[in-house]
PDB file of C-alpha atoms in Angstrom:
ATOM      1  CA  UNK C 140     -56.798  32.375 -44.563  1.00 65.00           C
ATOM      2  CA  UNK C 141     -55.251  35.020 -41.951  1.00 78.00           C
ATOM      3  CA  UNK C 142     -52.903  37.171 -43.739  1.00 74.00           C
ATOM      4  CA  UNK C 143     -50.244  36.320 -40.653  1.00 87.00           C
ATOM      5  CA  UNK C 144     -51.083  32.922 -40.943  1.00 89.00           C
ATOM      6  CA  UNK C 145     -48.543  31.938 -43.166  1.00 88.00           C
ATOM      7  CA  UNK C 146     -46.101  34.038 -41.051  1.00 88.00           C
ATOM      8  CA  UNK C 147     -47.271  32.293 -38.084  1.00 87.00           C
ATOM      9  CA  UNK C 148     -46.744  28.885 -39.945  1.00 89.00           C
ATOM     10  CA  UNK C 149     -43.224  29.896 -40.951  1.00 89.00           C
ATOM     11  CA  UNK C 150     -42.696  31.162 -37.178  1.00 88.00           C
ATOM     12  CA  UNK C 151     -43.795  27.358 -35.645  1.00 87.00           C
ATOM     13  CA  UNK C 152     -40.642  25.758 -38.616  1.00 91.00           C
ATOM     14  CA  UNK C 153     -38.473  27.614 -38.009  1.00 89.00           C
ATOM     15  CA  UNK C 154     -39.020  27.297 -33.944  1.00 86.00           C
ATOM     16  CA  UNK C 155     -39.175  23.203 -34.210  1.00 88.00           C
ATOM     17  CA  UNK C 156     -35.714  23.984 -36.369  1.00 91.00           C
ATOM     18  CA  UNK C 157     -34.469  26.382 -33.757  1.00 87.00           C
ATOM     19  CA  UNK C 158     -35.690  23.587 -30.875  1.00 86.00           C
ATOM     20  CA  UNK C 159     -33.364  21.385 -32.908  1.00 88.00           C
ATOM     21  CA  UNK C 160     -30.168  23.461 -32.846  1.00 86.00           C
ATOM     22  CA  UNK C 161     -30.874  24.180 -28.936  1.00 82.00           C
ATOM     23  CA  UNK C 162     -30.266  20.410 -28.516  1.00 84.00           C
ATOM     24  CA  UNK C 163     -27.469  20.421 -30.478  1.00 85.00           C
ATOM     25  CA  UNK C 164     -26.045  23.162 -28.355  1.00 79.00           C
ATOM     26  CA  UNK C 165     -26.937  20.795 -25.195  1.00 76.00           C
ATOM     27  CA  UNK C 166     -24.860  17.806 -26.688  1.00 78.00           C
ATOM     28  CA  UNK C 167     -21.918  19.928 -27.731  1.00 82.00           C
ATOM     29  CA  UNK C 168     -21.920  21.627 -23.652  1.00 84.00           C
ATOM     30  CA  UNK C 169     -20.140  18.608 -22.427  1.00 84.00           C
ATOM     31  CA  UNK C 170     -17.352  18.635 -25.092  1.00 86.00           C
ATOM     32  CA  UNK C 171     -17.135  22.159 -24.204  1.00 88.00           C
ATOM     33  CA  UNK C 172     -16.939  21.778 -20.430  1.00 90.00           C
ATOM     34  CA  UNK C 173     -14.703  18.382 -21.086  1.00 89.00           C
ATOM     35  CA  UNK C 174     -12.577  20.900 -23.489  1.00 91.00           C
ATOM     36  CA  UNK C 175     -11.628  23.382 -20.840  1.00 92.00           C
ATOM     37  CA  UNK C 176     -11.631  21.605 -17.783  1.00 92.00           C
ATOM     38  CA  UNK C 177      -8.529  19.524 -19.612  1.00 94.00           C
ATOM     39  CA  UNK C 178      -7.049  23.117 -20.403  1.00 93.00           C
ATOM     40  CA  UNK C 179      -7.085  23.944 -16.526  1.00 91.00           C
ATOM     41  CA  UNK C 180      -5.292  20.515 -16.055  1.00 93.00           C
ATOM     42  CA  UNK C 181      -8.402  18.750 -14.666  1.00 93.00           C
ATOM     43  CA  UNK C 182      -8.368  15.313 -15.335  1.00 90.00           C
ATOM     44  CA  UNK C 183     -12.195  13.786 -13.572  1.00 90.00           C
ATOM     45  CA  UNK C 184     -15.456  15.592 -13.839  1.00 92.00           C
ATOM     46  CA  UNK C 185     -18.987  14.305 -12.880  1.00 92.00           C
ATOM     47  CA  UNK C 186     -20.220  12.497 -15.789  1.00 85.00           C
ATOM     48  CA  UNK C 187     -23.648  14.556 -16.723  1.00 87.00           C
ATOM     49  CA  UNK C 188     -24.114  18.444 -17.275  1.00 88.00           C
ATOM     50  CA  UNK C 189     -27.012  17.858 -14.252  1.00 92.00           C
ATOM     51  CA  UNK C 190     -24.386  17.339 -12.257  1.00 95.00           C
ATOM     52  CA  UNK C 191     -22.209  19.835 -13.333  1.00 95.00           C
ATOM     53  CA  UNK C 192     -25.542  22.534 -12.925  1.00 95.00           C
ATOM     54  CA  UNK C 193     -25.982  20.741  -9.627  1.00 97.00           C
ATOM     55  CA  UNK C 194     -22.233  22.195  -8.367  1.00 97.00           C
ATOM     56  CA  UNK C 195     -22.920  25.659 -10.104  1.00 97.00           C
ATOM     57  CA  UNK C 196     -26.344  25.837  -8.247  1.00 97.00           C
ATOM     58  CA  UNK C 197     -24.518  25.357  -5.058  1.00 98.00           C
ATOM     59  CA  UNK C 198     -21.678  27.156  -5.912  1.00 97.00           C
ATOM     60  CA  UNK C 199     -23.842  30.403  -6.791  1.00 97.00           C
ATOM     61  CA  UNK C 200     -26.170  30.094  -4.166  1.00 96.00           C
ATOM     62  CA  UNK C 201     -23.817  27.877  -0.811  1.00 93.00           C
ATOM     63  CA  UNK C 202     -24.544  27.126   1.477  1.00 92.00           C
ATOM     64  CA  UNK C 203     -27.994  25.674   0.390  1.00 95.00           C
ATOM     65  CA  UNK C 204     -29.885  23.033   0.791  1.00 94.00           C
ATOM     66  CA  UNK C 205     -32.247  20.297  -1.315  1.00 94.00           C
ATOM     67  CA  UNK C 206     -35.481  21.837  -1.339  1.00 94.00           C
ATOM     68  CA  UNK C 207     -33.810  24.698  -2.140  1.00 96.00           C
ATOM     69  CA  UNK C 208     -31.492  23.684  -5.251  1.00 97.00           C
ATOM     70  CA  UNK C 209     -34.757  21.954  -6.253  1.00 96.00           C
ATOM     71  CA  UNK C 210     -36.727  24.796  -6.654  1.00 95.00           C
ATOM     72  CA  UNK C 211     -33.679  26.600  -8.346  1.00 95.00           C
ATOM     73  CA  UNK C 212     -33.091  23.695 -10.446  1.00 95.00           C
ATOM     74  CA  UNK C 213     -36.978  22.877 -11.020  1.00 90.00           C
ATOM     75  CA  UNK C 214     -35.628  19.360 -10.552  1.00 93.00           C
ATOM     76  CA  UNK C 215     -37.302  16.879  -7.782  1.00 94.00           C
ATOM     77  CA  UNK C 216     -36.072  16.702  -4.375  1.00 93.00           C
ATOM     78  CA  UNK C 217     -35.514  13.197  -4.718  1.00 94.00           C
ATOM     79  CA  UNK C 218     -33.423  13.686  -8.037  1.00 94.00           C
ATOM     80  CA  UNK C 219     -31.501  16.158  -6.089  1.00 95.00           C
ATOM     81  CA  UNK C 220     -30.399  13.932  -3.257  1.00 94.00           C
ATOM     82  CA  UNK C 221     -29.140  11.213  -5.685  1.00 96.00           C
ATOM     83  CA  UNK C 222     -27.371  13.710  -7.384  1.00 96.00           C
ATOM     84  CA  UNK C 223     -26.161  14.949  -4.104  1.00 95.00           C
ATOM     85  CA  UNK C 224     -25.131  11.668  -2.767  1.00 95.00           C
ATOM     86  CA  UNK C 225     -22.876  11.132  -5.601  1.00 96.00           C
ATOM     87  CA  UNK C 226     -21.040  14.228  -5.370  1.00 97.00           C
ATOM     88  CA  UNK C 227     -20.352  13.835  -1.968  1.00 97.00           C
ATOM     89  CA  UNK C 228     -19.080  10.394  -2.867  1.00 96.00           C
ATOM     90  CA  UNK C 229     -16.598  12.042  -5.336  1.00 96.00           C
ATOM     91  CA  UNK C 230     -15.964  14.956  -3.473  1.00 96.00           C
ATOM     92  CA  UNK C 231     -16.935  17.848  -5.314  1.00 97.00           C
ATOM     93  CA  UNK C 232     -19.440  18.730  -2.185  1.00 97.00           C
ATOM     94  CA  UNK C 233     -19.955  18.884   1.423  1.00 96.00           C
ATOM     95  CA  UNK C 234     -22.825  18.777   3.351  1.00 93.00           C
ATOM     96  CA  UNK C 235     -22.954  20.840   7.123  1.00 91.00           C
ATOM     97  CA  UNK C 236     -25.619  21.581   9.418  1.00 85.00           C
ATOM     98  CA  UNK C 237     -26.090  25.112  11.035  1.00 75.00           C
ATOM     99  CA  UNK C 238     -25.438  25.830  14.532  1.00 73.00           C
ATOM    100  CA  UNK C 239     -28.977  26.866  15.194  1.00 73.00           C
ATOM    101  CA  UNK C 240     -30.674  23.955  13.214  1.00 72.00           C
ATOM    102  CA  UNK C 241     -29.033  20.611  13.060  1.00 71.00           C
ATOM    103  CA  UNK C 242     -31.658  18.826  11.646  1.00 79.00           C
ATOM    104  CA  UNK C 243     -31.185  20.892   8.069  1.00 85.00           C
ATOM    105  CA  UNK C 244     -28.547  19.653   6.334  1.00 90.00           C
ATOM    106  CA  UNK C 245     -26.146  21.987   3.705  1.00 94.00           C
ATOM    107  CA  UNK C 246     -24.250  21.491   1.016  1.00 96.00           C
ATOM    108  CA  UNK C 247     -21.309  23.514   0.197  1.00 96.00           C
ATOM    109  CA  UNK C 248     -18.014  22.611  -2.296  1.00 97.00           C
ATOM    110  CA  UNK C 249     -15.538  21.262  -1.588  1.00 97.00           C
ATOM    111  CA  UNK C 250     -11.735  22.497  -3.353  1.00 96.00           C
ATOM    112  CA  UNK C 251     -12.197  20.214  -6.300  1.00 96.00           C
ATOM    113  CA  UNK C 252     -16.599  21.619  -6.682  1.00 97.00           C
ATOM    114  CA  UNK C 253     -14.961  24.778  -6.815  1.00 97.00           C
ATOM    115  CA  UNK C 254     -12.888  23.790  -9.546  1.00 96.00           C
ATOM    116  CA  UNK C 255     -15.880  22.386 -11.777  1.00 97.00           C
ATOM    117  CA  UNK C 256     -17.613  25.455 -10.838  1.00 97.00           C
ATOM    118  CA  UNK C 257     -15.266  27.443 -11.966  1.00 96.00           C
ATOM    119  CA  UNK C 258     -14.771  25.938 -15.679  1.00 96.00           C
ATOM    120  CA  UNK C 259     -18.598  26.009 -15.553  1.00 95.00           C
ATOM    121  CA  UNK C 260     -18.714  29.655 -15.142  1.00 95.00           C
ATOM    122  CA  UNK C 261     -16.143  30.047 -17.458  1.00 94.00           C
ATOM    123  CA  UNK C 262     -17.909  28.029 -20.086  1.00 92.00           C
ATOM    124  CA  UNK C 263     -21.022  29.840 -19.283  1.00 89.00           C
ATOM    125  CA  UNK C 264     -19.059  33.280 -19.951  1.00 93.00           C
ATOM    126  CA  UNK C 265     -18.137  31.529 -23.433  1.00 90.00           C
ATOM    127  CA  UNK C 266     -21.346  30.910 -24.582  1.00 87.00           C
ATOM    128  CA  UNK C 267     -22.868  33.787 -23.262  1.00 89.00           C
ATOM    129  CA  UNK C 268     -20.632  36.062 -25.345  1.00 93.00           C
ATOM    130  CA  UNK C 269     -21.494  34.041 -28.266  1.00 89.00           C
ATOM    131  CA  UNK C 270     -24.938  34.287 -27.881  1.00 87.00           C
ATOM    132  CA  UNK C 271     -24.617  38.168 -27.594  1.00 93.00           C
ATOM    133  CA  UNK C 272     -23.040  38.277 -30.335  1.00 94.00           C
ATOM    134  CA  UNK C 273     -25.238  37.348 -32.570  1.00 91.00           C
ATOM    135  CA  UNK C 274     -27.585  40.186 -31.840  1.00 93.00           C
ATOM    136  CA  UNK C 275     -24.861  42.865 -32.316  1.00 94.00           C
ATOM    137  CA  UNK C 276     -27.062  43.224 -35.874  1.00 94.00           C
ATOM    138  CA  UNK C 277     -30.183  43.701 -34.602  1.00 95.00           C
ATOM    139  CA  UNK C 278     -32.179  47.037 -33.425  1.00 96.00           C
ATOM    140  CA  UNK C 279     -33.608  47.892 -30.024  1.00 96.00           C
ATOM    141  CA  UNK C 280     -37.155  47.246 -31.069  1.00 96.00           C
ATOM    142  CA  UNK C 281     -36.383  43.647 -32.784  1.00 95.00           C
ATOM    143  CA  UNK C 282     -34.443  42.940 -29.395  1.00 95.00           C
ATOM    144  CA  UNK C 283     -37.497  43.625 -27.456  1.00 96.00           C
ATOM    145  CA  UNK C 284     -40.028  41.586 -29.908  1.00 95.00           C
ATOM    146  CA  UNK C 285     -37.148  38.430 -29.411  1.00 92.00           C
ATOM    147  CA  UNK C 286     -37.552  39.421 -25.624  1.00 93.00           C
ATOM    148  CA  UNK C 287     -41.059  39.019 -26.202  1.00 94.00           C
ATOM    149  CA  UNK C 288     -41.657  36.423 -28.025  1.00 90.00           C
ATOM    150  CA  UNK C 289     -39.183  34.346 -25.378  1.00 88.00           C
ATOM    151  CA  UNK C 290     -41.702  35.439 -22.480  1.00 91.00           C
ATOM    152  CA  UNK C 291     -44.676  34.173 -24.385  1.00 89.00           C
ATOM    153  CA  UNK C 292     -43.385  31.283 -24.638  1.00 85.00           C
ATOM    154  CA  UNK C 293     -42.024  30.731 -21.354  1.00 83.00           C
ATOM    155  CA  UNK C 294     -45.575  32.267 -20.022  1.00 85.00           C
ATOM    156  CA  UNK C 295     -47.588  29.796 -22.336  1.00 83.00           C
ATOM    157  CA  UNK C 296     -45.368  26.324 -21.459  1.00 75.00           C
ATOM    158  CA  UNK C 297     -47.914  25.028 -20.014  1.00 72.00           C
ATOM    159  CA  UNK C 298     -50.450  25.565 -23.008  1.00 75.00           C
ATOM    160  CA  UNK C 299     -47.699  24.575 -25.697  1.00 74.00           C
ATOM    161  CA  UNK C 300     -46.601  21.270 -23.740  1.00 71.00           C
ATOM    162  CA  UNK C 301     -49.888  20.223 -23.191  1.00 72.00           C
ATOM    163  CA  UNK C 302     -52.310  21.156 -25.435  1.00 66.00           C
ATOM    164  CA  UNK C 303     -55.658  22.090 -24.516  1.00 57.00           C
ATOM    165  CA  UNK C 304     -57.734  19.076 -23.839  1.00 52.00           C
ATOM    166  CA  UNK C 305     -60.401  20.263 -26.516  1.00 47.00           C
ATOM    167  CA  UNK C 306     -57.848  20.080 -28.950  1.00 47.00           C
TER     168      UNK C 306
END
């Protein structure tokens, strides 16, 4: 055997255990979100985290449309106007149409968007910090093998979702 091989093996545990905690983080965003948007004396939300990342995409990016908070999103277009629909519904967006193209339509928020966009982004700022802080104890060059080893993987999805067919 590989002398690294057992590394490697160690590597793959401790990423499916990692994979674990990341979903664990996912399920514990909502009580976050929920959490603070109570402390800014908001009392109705949308009721998924897509939605909520729906708002922030627009909110970062308005006005925008579909296609273009589905490519942002990497979520259909279809998915998008459902979502879409819906917040219009509860008013947390608005959609427009340019002057010089009325066919297009945009979506913008509306006061009470901006104030789910807002916890969001506050949220966000939360976890960010927290994240960051756990690599106060690491060096520049173990930074940049983490930054590494995150591009490999994002540059490889394909490869580790699917599997090569001769597998």
């Amino acid at each position: 055997m590989n002398p690294t091989e057992g590394l490697k093996r160690l590597l793959y545990e401790h990423f499916l255990h990692f994979t674990h905690l990341f979903e664990q983080i996912f399920v514990n965003e909502i009580d976050e979100f929920v959490h603070l948007a109570q402390m800014q004396g908001i009392t109705s939300w949308p009721n998924n985290m897509t939605s909520v990342h729906v708002i922030d995409c627009i909110g970062n990016n308005e006005p925008i449309n579909n296609r273009s908070i589905a490519e942002k999103m990497n979520l259909s277009k279809a998915s998008i106007s459902k979502i879409s629909s819906n917040l219009i519904k509860d008013g947390y967006i608005k959609r427009s149409q340019m002057n010089d193209n009325k066919k297009e339509v945009y979506f913008s928020l509306s006061p009470r968007g901006r104030q789910i966009y807002e916890v969001h982004t506050m949220m966000h700022e939360k976890i960010e910090h927290r994240f960051i802080n756990v690599f106060d104890s690491f060096s520049e060059s173990e930074l940049q093998a983490i930054l590494k080893f995150f591009q490999t993987m994002i540059d490889q999805r394909d490869n580790i979702i699917k599997g090569d067919e001769r597998d």
